[in-house]
Amino acid sequence: NGHHLRTGALGAERAAAARRGGATGMGRDANIQVVARIRPSKKASPNLTADTSDSYVEVYAPREDYAGETANRKDRHTFGFSSVLEPSISQEAVFETVARPVCDSALEGFNATIFAYGQTGSGKTHTLLNPGESVADSGLVPRLAAALFFTIGQDVGSVYVVRVSFFQIYNEQVDDLLKPVGNHNLKIKPNEKGGMDVDGATQVRVSSPAALMQLFNQGRKNLIYAETRMNKSSSRSHAVFQLVVDRRPRILDGGGEGGADAAGAAGAAGSEDAEVETTQVTGKLTLVDLAGSERVKRSGADSDLSGVRFKEAVNINTSLLGLGSVMKALGDKAKFVPYRDSKLTLLLQDSLGGNCRTALVVCASPAAADHSETSGTLEFGQRAMKVAVDAQVNAGKVLLSAAQLAADLEEALKMR
């Protein structure tokens, strides 16, 4: 009598119908790319298969759900996505499917976002933020750190600057996680490129994966978690980890882009008034671990005498409802999109249908008791498939000083 959730081949016609209105495959543009990840079941069940060739998830209503309500066994819903991951998939394979294209986009100068959506305990934090006691368990952030700086190390013809920010949205308030003392209730303001920035958030330059992970682990300690009936370590805030990557050509001839004459560079660097104009691209990579939706009676938030858990749950559910409303408006191409209804949607404005390459991971539970939440999560993901994005390279001209030219030359000589 368990919840029946299957992933696999329904046939091209049904899978295509499930994906109607959305993009197919893990393409880089046009629409938000949506990947469904099903949490492994603790108990082996003949009702779950994992043939993912047609990228769909089919959910059957159980004969008798956890509330004792009867349902028609034939009541089934099919949801099509860009990709569906097997429950047994490795963290490395998740990275290659979801995060590798996003990382490459940020290095090319695009804005790129990965966010995870699903009920509490469905595996969102494990997918995105898990530092991992072993390499195999590491989530997307540690793997992105390694991949990012490996690529940077291979590209000796370019100069990179990587900056890190980390903040959370807790009870509709944006708080800095890298310098939490005094950095509360920060404002979200528009920038000159049409996106949104957190005004006053700490931004730290890093030059290695170790330095990046040190900041990540430092900030993660300040995230707010609490035990509920549904999850021993439930996220009570939306966590936003952000990397800004500047890339420009390494100037070696003192005359602009593409040169390789060290003597010319030395001459330009030796002049205190020397300035060289070149093109710089800037990519912004944002990872968002959304707090899980929950029903307060199931999670026990309504029985917390202090009222803290209840207030958290209300704010989480309200912001996720706002996110759903924004997704629906964008998918329907509505004239008005309610971005300002919550801090979450205001912050993610350019990630949701703007100048960004966006990937959404919907994390779902196969348990019978989670039938309602699982269906809601998958419906949200399918709605997101309809949301169009229009990513553009962020490029601009910069002037390099004599000191910067000298640094380019010095680093180039070290690389020989």
Tab-separated table of C-alpha atoms in Angstrom:
chain	number	residue	atom	x	y	z
A	1	ASN	CA	0.000	0.000	0.000
A	2	GLY	CA	3.022	2.286	-0.243
A	3	HIS	CA	3.286	5.422	-2.303
A	4	HIS	CA	3.966	4.427	-5.908
A	5	LEU	CA	6.657	6.554	-7.532
A	6	ARG	CA	8.329	5.420	-10.722
A	7	THR	CA	11.054	6.983	-12.804
A	8	GLY	CA	11.658	5.622	-16.257
A	9	ALA	CA	10.367	5.036	-19.766
A	10	LEU	CA	6.705	5.803	-20.255
A	11	GLY	CA	7.112	6.124	-23.974
A	12	ALA	CA	7.882	9.196	-25.981
A	13	GLU	CA	4.270	10.386	-26.278
A	14	ARG	CA	3.473	10.543	-22.540
A	15	ALA	CA	6.889	11.935	-21.591
A	16	ALA	CA	6.572	14.658	-24.239
A	17	ALA	CA	3.101	15.536	-22.991
A	18	ALA	CA	4.451	15.832	-19.453
A	19	ARG	CA	7.100	18.281	-20.642
A	20	ARG	CA	4.718	20.423	-22.693
A	21	GLY	CA	5.581	24.070	-22.586
A	22	GLY	CA	9.086	23.511	-21.227
A	23	ALA	CA	12.582	22.907	-22.497
A	24	THR	CA	13.903	19.410	-23.018
A	25	GLY	CA	17.377	18.144	-22.323
A	26	MET	CA	20.095	19.951	-20.370
A	27	GLY	CA	20.477	22.793	-22.832
A	28	ARG	CA	22.153	26.051	-21.826
A	29	ASP	CA	19.576	28.660	-22.765
A	30	ALA	CA	15.909	29.281	-23.580
A	31	ASN	CA	14.339	27.948	-20.357
A	32	ILE	CA	15.186	27.074	-16.781
A	33	GLN	CA	16.676	23.589	-16.739
A	34	VAL	CA	14.950	21.348	-14.201
A	35	VAL	CA	16.448	18.168	-12.768
A	36	ALA	CA	14.444	15.839	-10.527
A	37	ARG	CA	16.333	13.977	-7.801
A	38	ILE	CA	14.468	11.284	-5.879
A	39	ARG	CA	15.736	10.558	-2.394
A	40	PRO	CA	16.727	6.897	-1.965
A	41	SER	CA	14.143	4.878	-0.058
A	42	LYS	CA	15.273	3.432	3.258
A	43	LYS	CA	13.234	0.315	2.531
A	44	ALA	CA	13.481	-1.641	-0.705
A	45	SER	CA	10.273	-1.272	-2.668
A	46	PRO	CA	9.101	-3.020	-5.849
A	47	ASN	CA	7.110	0.127	-6.600
A	48	LEU	CA	10.159	2.207	-7.532
A	49	THR	CA	12.123	1.798	-10.742
A	50	ALA	CA	14.901	3.990	-12.109
A	51	ASP	CA	15.018	3.766	-15.888
A	52	THR	CA	15.483	7.472	-16.599
A	53	SER	CA	15.698	7.470	-20.394
A	54	ASP	CA	12.549	9.545	-20.931
A	55	SER	CA	13.201	12.046	-18.112
A	56	TYR	CA	9.864	11.792	-16.373
A	57	VAL	CA	8.506	10.980	-12.935
A	58	GLU	CA	5.162	9.276	-12.502
A	59	VAL	CA	3.368	9.451	-9.158
A	60	TYR	CA	0.504	7.192	-8.115
A	61	ALA	CA	-1.777	8.186	-5.272
A	62	PRO	CA	-1.631	5.471	-2.584
A	63	ARG	CA	-4.682	3.331	-1.829
A	64	GLU	CA	-4.721	4.725	1.692
A	65	ASP	CA	-2.556	7.672	2.591
A	66	TYR	CA	-1.089	8.505	5.982
A	67	ALA	CA	-4.256	10.376	7.016
A	68	GLY	CA	-6.441	7.343	6.377
A	69	GLU	CA	-8.080	8.899	3.321
A	70	THR	CA	-8.767	6.560	0.423
A	71	ALA	CA	-7.596	7.339	-3.089
A	72	ASN	CA	-8.005	5.728	-6.489
A	73	ARG	CA	-5.005	3.562	-7.319
A	74	LYS	CA	-5.398	4.627	-10.943
A	75	ASP	CA	-4.954	8.261	-9.976
A	76	ARG	CA	-1.534	8.999	-11.407
A	77	HIS	CA	0.330	12.097	-12.528
A	78	THR	CA	3.239	12.317	-14.914
A	79	PHE	CA	5.871	15.060	-14.707
A	80	GLY	CA	8.504	15.618	-17.388
A	81	PHE	CA	11.838	17.331	-16.757
A	82	SER	CA	15.124	18.199	-18.426
A	83	SER	CA	16.629	15.228	-16.624
A	84	VAL	CA	15.648	12.706	-13.952
A	85	LEU	CA	18.355	11.289	-11.692
A	86	GLU	CA	18.333	7.766	-10.335
A	87	PRO	CA	17.897	7.504	-6.557
A	88	SER	CA	21.261	5.716	-6.345
A	89	ILE	CA	23.149	8.352	-8.361
A	90	SER	CA	26.536	9.471	-7.016
A	91	GLN	CA	27.223	13.031	-5.911
A	92	GLU	CA	29.885	13.236	-8.620
A	93	ALA	CA	27.328	12.355	-11.305
A	94	VAL	CA	24.934	14.987	-9.924
A	95	PHE	CA	27.734	17.546	-10.247
A	96	GLU	CA	28.481	16.585	-13.848
A	97	THR	CA	24.794	16.731	-14.808
A	98	VAL	CA	23.751	19.868	-12.959
A	99	ALA	CA	26.729	21.980	-11.941
A	100	ARG	CA	29.455	21.482	-14.549
A	101	PRO	CA	27.561	23.428	-17.276
A	102	VAL	CA	26.720	26.154	-14.765
A	103	CYS	CA	30.348	26.466	-13.640
A	104	ASP	CA	31.501	26.732	-17.258
A	105	SER	CA	28.903	29.444	-17.898
A	106	ALA	CA	30.135	31.552	-14.981
A	107	LEU	CA	33.718	31.313	-16.261
A	108	GLU	CA	32.518	32.492	-19.667
A	109	GLY	CA	30.993	35.620	-18.110
A	110	PHE	CA	27.364	34.589	-17.690
A	111	ASN	CA	25.259	34.824	-14.575
A	112	ALA	CA	24.396	31.288	-13.464
A	113	THR	CA	22.213	29.946	-10.674
A	114	ILE	CA	21.516	26.558	-9.143
A	115	PHE	CA	18.749	26.272	-6.591
A	116	ALA	CA	17.221	23.283	-4.829
A	117	TYR	CA	13.524	23.003	-3.994
A	118	GLY	CA	11.603	20.379	-2.026
A	119	GLN	CA	10.049	19.479	1.282
A	120	THR	CA	12.120	19.346	4.449
A	121	GLY	CA	14.330	16.251	4.577
A	122	SER	CA	14.218	15.556	0.836
A	123	GLY	CA	17.961	15.985	0.226
A	124	LYS	CA	18.410	19.604	-0.837
A	125	THR	CA	21.236	20.469	1.570
A	126	HIS	CA	22.903	17.106	0.900
A	127	THR	CA	22.844	17.909	-2.820
A	128	LEU	CA	24.124	21.490	-2.610
A	129	LEU	CA	25.982	22.257	0.599
A	130	ASN	CA	27.186	18.964	2.083
A	131	PRO	CA	30.926	19.392	2.831
A	132	GLY	CA	31.191	15.607	2.987
A	133	GLU	CA	33.026	13.431	5.496
A	134	SER	CA	34.379	11.687	2.393
A	135	VAL	CA	34.963	12.913	-1.150
A	136	ALA	CA	32.131	10.713	-2.380
A	137	ASP	CA	29.611	12.493	-0.113
A	138	SER	CA	30.641	16.034	-1.070
A	139	GLY	CA	27.873	18.199	-2.491
A	140	LEU	CA	28.010	20.724	-5.290
A	141	VAL	CA	29.825	23.552	-3.463
A	142	PRO	CA	33.081	21.643	-2.711
A	143	ARG	CA	33.074	20.184	-6.215
A	144	LEU	CA	32.484	23.594	-7.786
A	145	ALA	CA	35.383	25.007	-5.764
A	146	ALA	CA	37.729	22.321	-7.094
A	147	ALA	CA	36.480	22.563	-10.696
A	148	LEU	CA	36.582	26.362	-10.733
A	149	PHE	CA	40.183	26.693	-9.634
A	150	PHE	CA	41.344	23.731	-11.726
A	151	THR	CA	40.039	25.507	-14.842
A	152	ILE	CA	41.570	28.805	-13.727
A	153	GLY	CA	44.930	27.096	-13.201
A	154	GLN	CA	44.880	25.702	-16.727
A	155	ASP	CA	44.146	29.060	-18.367
A	156	VAL	CA	47.515	30.858	-18.161
A	157	GLY	CA	46.420	33.377	-20.791
A	158	SER	CA	43.832	34.966	-18.494
A	159	VAL	CA	43.776	36.707	-15.138
A	160	TYR	CA	40.946	35.792	-12.757
A	161	VAL	CA	39.583	37.389	-9.605
A	162	VAL	CA	37.141	35.312	-7.533
A	163	ARG	CA	35.068	36.835	-4.719
A	164	VAL	CA	32.802	35.017	-2.253
A	165	SER	CA	29.638	36.087	-0.416
A	166	PHE	CA	27.406	33.981	1.832
A	167	PHE	CA	24.125	35.070	3.417
A	168	GLN	CA	20.781	33.702	4.548
A	169	ILE	CA	17.171	34.856	4.398
A	170	TYR	CA	15.709	34.145	7.834
A	171	ASN	CA	12.200	35.302	8.745
A	172	GLU	CA	12.226	37.706	5.774
A	173	GLN	CA	15.514	39.242	6.890
A	174	VAL	CA	18.817	39.033	4.979
A	175	ASP	CA	21.757	38.283	7.289
A	176	ASP	CA	25.473	38.100	6.429
A	177	LEU	CA	26.971	34.691	7.267
A	178	LEU	CA	30.642	35.605	6.817
A	179	LYS	CA	30.522	38.508	9.290
A	180	PRO	CA	27.317	37.895	11.227
A	181	VAL	CA	27.920	40.354	14.076
A	182	GLY	CA	26.090	43.556	13.222
A	183	ASN	CA	25.379	42.563	9.613
A	184	HIS	CA	21.660	41.828	9.963
A	185	ASN	CA	18.614	42.870	7.983
A	186	LEU	CA	20.622	43.915	4.929
A	187	LYS	CA	18.859	45.650	2.055
A	188	ILE	CA	18.415	44.231	-1.436
A	189	LYS	CA	19.107	46.891	-4.054
A	190	PRO	CA	19.164	46.934	-7.873
A	191	ASN	CA	22.565	47.152	-9.555
A	192	GLU	CA	23.535	48.910	-12.767
A	193	LYS	CA	23.245	45.660	-14.745
A	194	GLY	CA	19.573	45.152	-13.953
A	195	GLY	CA	20.087	42.485	-11.288
A	196	MET	CA	19.845	42.575	-7.518
A	197	ASP	CA	22.656	42.780	-4.932
A	198	VAL	CA	22.682	42.537	-1.148
A	199	ASP	CA	23.883	45.933	0.017
A	200	GLY	CA	26.582	45.629	2.675
A	201	ALA	CA	27.153	41.883	2.335
A	202	THR	CA	30.741	40.829	2.981
A	203	GLN	CA	32.663	39.927	-0.171
A	204	VAL	CA	36.049	38.208	0.203
A	205	ARG	CA	38.592	37.574	-2.546
A	206	VAL	CA	39.883	33.987	-2.699
A	207	SER	CA	42.629	32.407	-4.789
A	208	SER	CA	42.358	28.685	-4.003
A	209	PRO	CA	39.714	26.016	-3.360
A	210	ALA	CA	40.985	25.705	0.217
A	211	ALA	CA	40.403	29.411	0.891
A	212	LEU	CA	36.955	29.217	-0.691
A	213	MET	CA	35.980	26.188	1.419
A	214	GLN	CA	37.290	27.830	4.588
A	215	LEU	CA	34.856	30.709	4.043
A	216	PHE	CA	32.066	28.333	3.115
A	217	ASN	CA	32.537	26.286	6.292
A	218	GLN	CA	32.813	29.462	8.363
A	219	GLY	CA	29.519	30.758	7.004
A	220	ARG	CA	27.765	27.405	7.233
A	221	LYS	CA	28.281	27.390	11.014
A	222	ASN	CA	26.086	30.486	11.202
A	223	LEU	CA	23.165	28.994	9.271
A	224	ILE	CA	20.079	28.357	11.379
A	225	TYR	CA	19.035	24.714	11.732
A	226	ALA	CA	16.588	23.085	14.144
A	227	GLU	CA	15.231	19.621	14.834
A	228	THR	CA	11.627	18.962	13.811
A	229	ARG	CA	9.528	15.806	13.682
A	230	MET	CA	10.298	15.513	9.984
A	231	ASN	CA	14.024	16.308	9.987
A	232	LYS	CA	16.692	16.158	12.705
A	233	SER	CA	18.548	19.043	11.040
A	234	SER	CA	15.968	21.176	9.278
A	235	SER	CA	17.106	24.366	7.529
A	236	ARG	CA	15.170	27.302	8.958
A	237	SER	CA	16.459	29.818	6.423
A	238	HIS	CA	17.205	30.075	2.710
A	239	ALA	CA	20.996	29.868	2.239
A	240	VAL	CA	22.579	31.826	-0.639
A	241	PHE	CA	26.224	31.169	-1.549
A	242	GLN	CA	27.575	33.461	-4.261
A	243	LEU	CA	30.763	33.595	-6.334
A	244	VAL	CA	31.671	36.518	-8.602
A	245	VAL	CA	34.334	35.683	-11.196
A	246	ASP	CA	36.141	38.388	-13.187
A	247	ARG	CA	38.221	37.264	-16.180
A	248	ARG	CA	40.411	39.345	-18.504
A	249	PRO	CA	43.334	38.645	-20.853
A	250	ARG	CA	46.802	38.535	-19.344
A	251	ILE	CA	48.601	41.506	-20.968
A	252	LEU	CA	52.178	40.689	-21.946
A	253	ASP	CA	53.014	43.210	-24.690
A	254	GLY	CA	51.870	46.481	-23.104
A	255	GLY	CA	49.560	47.154	-26.022
A	256	GLY	CA	46.213	45.590	-25.176
A	257	GLU	CA	44.731	42.166	-25.649
A	258	GLY	CA	46.370	39.147	-27.147
A	259	GLY	CA	50.054	40.154	-26.844
A	260	ALA	CA	52.916	37.898	-25.795
A	261	ASP	CA	55.991	40.147	-25.849
A	262	ALA	CA	57.482	40.167	-22.348
A	263	ALA	CA	59.937	42.931	-23.240
A	264	GLY	CA	57.077	45.156	-24.400
A	265	ALA	CA	55.159	44.432	-21.221
A	266	ALA	CA	58.194	45.250	-19.143
A	267	GLY	CA	58.478	48.598	-20.916
A	268	ALA	CA	54.831	49.434	-20.313
A	269	ALA	CA	54.965	48.266	-16.713
A	270	GLY	CA	58.045	50.373	-16.123
A	271	SER	CA	56.173	53.558	-16.949
A	272	GLU	CA	54.236	54.898	-13.978
A	273	ASP	CA	51.667	56.522	-16.278
A	274	ALA	CA	51.091	53.390	-18.408
A	275	GLU	CA	47.486	52.316	-18.787
A	276	VAL	CA	46.158	49.622	-21.064
A	277	GLU	CA	42.506	49.107	-21.957
A	278	THR	CA	41.160	45.573	-22.216
A	279	THR	CA	37.870	43.658	-22.017
A	280	GLN	CA	36.778	42.004	-18.790
A	281	VAL	CA	33.899	39.539	-18.406
A	282	THR	CA	32.158	38.945	-15.082
A	283	GLY	CA	30.188	35.844	-14.187
A	284	LYS	CA	28.065	35.527	-11.063
A	285	LEU	CA	27.468	32.005	-9.772
A	286	THR	CA	24.692	31.693	-7.168
A	287	LEU	CA	23.716	28.555	-5.258
A	288	VAL	CA	20.485	28.666	-3.263
A	289	ASP	CA	19.537	26.001	-0.729
A	290	LEU	CA	15.872	26.767	-0.141
A	291	ALA	CA	14.405	25.929	3.258
A	292	GLY	CA	11.991	23.027	2.922
A	293	SER	CA	8.263	23.501	2.772
A	294	GLU	CA	6.454	21.901	5.691
A	295	ARG	CA	3.040	21.435	7.224
A	296	VAL	CA	3.260	22.755	10.749
A	297	LYS	CA	1.273	19.871	12.264
A	298	ARG	CA	3.533	17.257	10.689
A	299	SER	CA	6.751	19.066	11.609
A	300	GLY	CA	5.569	19.901	15.133
A	301	ALA	CA	6.113	23.610	14.634
A	302	ASP	CA	2.633	24.319	16.008
A	303	SER	CA	3.490	22.648	19.329
A	304	ASP	CA	6.639	24.692	19.995
A	305	LEU	CA	5.690	26.716	23.066
A	306	SER	CA	8.179	29.494	22.289
A	307	GLY	CA	6.499	30.151	18.938
A	308	VAL	CA	9.887	30.343	17.182
A	309	ARG	CA	9.456	27.219	15.026
A	310	PHE	CA	5.931	28.268	14.064
A	311	LYS	CA	7.062	31.741	12.988
A	312	GLU	CA	9.911	30.193	10.974
A	313	ALA	CA	7.548	27.759	9.266
A	314	VAL	CA	5.079	30.507	8.372
A	315	ASN	CA	7.832	32.683	6.865
A	316	ILE	CA	9.349	29.740	4.965
A	317	ASN	CA	6.008	28.675	3.520
A	318	THR	CA	5.023	32.255	2.671
A	319	SER	CA	8.256	32.916	0.776
A	320	LEU	CA	7.984	29.591	-1.085
A	321	LEU	CA	4.389	30.425	-1.978
A	322	GLY	CA	5.661	33.721	-3.347
A	323	LEU	CA	8.283	31.853	-5.354
A	324	GLY	CA	5.557	29.649	-6.802
A	325	SER	CA	3.497	32.693	-7.740
A	326	VAL	CA	6.485	34.250	-9.521
A	327	MET	CA	7.131	31.005	-11.405
A	328	LYS	CA	3.501	30.804	-12.487
A	329	ALA	CA	3.466	34.436	-13.646
A	330	LEU	CA	6.683	33.964	-15.629
A	331	GLY	CA	5.510	30.667	-17.135
A	332	ASP	CA	2.231	32.284	-18.173
A	333	LYS	CA	4.135	35.334	-19.500
A	334	ALA	CA	2.025	37.599	-17.301
A	335	LYS	CA	2.488	41.352	-17.575
A	336	PHE	CA	3.026	41.678	-13.815
A	337	VAL	CA	5.405	39.438	-11.879
A	338	PRO	CA	5.216	39.782	-8.045
A	339	TYR	CA	8.964	39.764	-7.357
A	340	ARG	CA	8.595	42.167	-4.425
A	341	ASP	CA	6.256	39.910	-2.467
A	342	SER	CA	9.238	38.348	-0.661
A	343	LYS	CA	12.946	38.932	-0.089
A	344	LEU	CA	13.656	35.582	-1.759
A	345	THR	CA	12.008	36.407	-5.086
A	346	LEU	CA	13.372	39.950	-5.069
A	347	LEU	CA	16.912	38.642	-4.633
A	348	LEU	CA	16.472	35.943	-7.294
A	349	GLN	CA	14.821	38.295	-9.789
A	350	ASP	CA	17.516	37.970	-12.464
A	351	SER	CA	17.851	34.208	-11.830
A	352	LEU	CA	14.148	33.632	-12.495
A	353	GLY	CA	13.589	34.609	-16.076
A	354	GLY	CA	16.259	37.252	-16.475
A	355	ASN	CA	19.892	37.499	-17.496
A	356	CYS	CA	20.923	34.106	-16.135
A	357	ARG	CA	21.484	30.454	-16.956
A	358	THR	CA	19.455	28.731	-14.271
A	359	ALA	CA	19.203	25.123	-13.118
A	360	LEU	CA	16.634	23.935	-10.595
A	361	VAL	CA	16.987	20.668	-8.680
A	362	VAL	CA	13.649	19.440	-7.353
A	363	CYS	CA	14.247	16.988	-4.522
A	364	ALA	CA	11.416	14.574	-3.781
A	365	SER	CA	10.678	11.796	-1.304
A	366	PRO	CA	9.284	8.400	-2.416
A	367	ALA	CA	7.567	7.780	0.954
A	368	ALA	CA	3.806	7.204	1.029
A	369	ALA	CA	3.349	9.761	3.813
A	370	ASP	CA	4.944	12.425	1.596
A	371	HIS	CA	2.602	11.963	-1.365
A	372	SER	CA	1.121	15.452	-1.169
A	373	GLU	CA	4.496	17.198	-0.735
A	374	THR	CA	6.107	15.137	-3.485
A	375	SER	CA	3.339	15.981	-5.961
A	376	GLY	CA	3.601	19.671	-5.034
A	377	THR	CA	7.375	19.657	-5.517
A	378	LEU	CA	7.140	18.014	-8.925
A	379	GLU	CA	4.361	20.384	-10.003
A	380	PHE	CA	6.594	23.311	-9.050
A	381	GLY	CA	9.447	21.848	-11.115
A	382	GLN	CA	7.290	21.287	-14.162
A	383	ARG	CA	5.983	24.857	-13.887
A	384	ALA	CA	9.575	26.111	-13.827
A	385	MET	CA	10.233	24.277	-17.105
A	386	LYS	CA	8.081	26.894	-18.825
A	387	VAL	CA	10.092	29.871	-17.571
A	388	ALA	CA	12.261	31.458	-20.272
A	389	VAL	CA	15.685	32.944	-19.546
A	390	ASP	CA	17.868	35.174	-21.690
A	391	ALA	CA	21.477	34.986	-20.545
A	392	GLN	CA	23.994	37.495	-21.896
A	393	VAL	CA	27.739	37.720	-21.337
A	394	ASN	CA	28.558	40.495	-18.859
A	395	ALA	CA	31.429	42.311	-20.585
A	396	GLY	CA	32.979	45.720	-20.194
A	397	LYS	CA	36.173	47.685	-20.716
A	398	VAL	CA	38.701	48.120	-17.900
A	399	LEU	CA	41.902	50.157	-17.651
A	400	LEU	CA	44.959	48.350	-16.268
A	401	SER	CA	47.503	50.351	-14.288
A	402	ALA	CA	51.264	49.972	-14.463
A	403	ALA	CA	51.143	47.927	-11.254
A	404	GLN	CA	48.639	45.521	-12.758
A	405	LEU	CA	50.723	45.167	-15.925
A	406	ALA	CA	53.785	44.448	-13.804
A	407	ALA	CA	51.845	41.803	-11.877
A	408	ASP	CA	50.744	40.195	-15.159
A	409	LEU	CA	54.366	39.998	-16.288
A	410	GLU	CA	55.621	38.661	-12.965
A	411	GLU	CA	53.005	35.900	-12.886
A	412	ALA	CA	53.691	34.987	-16.515
A	413	LEU	CA	57.421	34.614	-15.836
A	414	LYS	CA	56.642	32.304	-12.889
A	415	MET	CA	54.508	30.120	-15.126
A	416	ARG	CA	57.326	29.523	-17.611
